[in-house]
Amino acid sequence: MKVRAKDILGMKGSRKIVMITAYDYPTAKIADSAGVDAILVGDSLAMVMMGMPSTHGVTLRQMLWHTEAVARARPRALVVGDMPFGSYETSESDAVRSAIAFVRSGAEAVKLEGGSEYADRIRAIAKVGVPVMAHIGLNPQRYLKLGGYKMRGNTAEEARQLLKDAEAVQEAGAFAVVIEFTNPEVAATITKKLQIPTICIGSGRECDGQVLVIHDVLGLSENVPPFAKKYVDLMSIAREAVERYAREVREGLFP
Ligand code: KIV
């Protein structure tokens, strides 16, 4: 049966939630046939698909294009569109407009980076009927302000702020929250306190679910973060296949 945002919410306390990114038709097919619960059309595609140095360069239009490709795979998993830098910060109405564009492109929920400071955007989007996944802890779209991609929640002050952020996004109507690269004890505390599920990346195992970037899982990324796990080295497998093809053409063996 098709997975909806309310099903993800209902998984809290009963089973672990599995989310993975996908950016096009074939990766969506792979993820969905493997039985994941949610597919995130992540803005990480800026780096792993487009070779950009950060997620800042990807536009709303490009994100919608990739969301359409994923939706064409008609996955059973929930399709979550990741709101890129510049598509929700400027005003509540911009945020709602961008979320509607994602739904028109096939997303069944959207995700945005931020805690208390963007709770009003979450509330406004949820109000028009689009389920929102929040994203706290390390927010890669804020790396300039944060001074890099460092683990969050290692000081008492940061831990307190993260808990406040988690409560604020829940109160604003988010159906789930991603916690990225955060002290595992802080992520565990947040998981216990919230009624909505926490889906973690690099924040320990005491969360309601996990999310990874598919290029990291498949061994297609150039830079794999320390907390990710490479389950297969597809880059080497693919290179060997292309090398064999090239050799066979040159030696007159193919066609
Ligand atoms: O864009 C992305 O892939 C993400 C995940 C790392 C959660 O936001």
XYZ file of N, CA and C and ligand atoms in Angstrom, residues 21 40 42-44 82 111 135 178 180 201 211 213, ligand 1:
47
model
N 17.942 8.813 -0.228
C 17.725 9.789 -1.297
C 17.628 9.069 -2.648
N 13.804 10.563 -0.395
C 14.041 12.005 -0.317
C 14.732 12.470 -1.596
N 16.748 14.770 -2.332
C 17.538 15.676 -1.499
C 18.278 16.723 -2.312
N 18.488 17.884 -1.673
C 19.287 18.910 -2.363
C 20.760 18.506 -2.388
N 21.098 17.388 -1.721
C 22.443 16.811 -1.847
C 22.754 16.494 -3.303
N 12.908 18.098 -1.298
C 13.753 18.885 -0.391
C 13.793 20.336 -0.870
N 10.554 18.807 2.654
C 11.443 18.944 3.815
C 12.112 20.306 3.734
N 14.128 19.647 9.525
C 15.520 19.175 9.446
C 16.345 20.054 10.382
N 14.203 15.363 10.536
C 15.544 14.826 10.286
C 16.494 15.481 11.287
N 20.449 15.833 11.690
C 21.704 15.551 10.980
C 22.929 15.847 11.854
N 20.725 11.080 10.535
C 21.881 10.830 9.670
C 23.103 11.299 10.454
N 18.396 7.951 7.561
C 18.408 8.371 6.150
C 19.866 8.411 5.692
N 22.387 9.105 1.911
C 22.452 9.549 0.512
C 22.765 8.312 -0.344
O 19.742 16.549 0.809
C 19.870 15.527 1.486
O 20.305 14.460 1.015
C 19.482 15.584 2.888
C 19.799 14.403 3.754
C 21.238 14.403 4.082
C 18.949 14.341 4.946
O 18.954 16.565 3.320
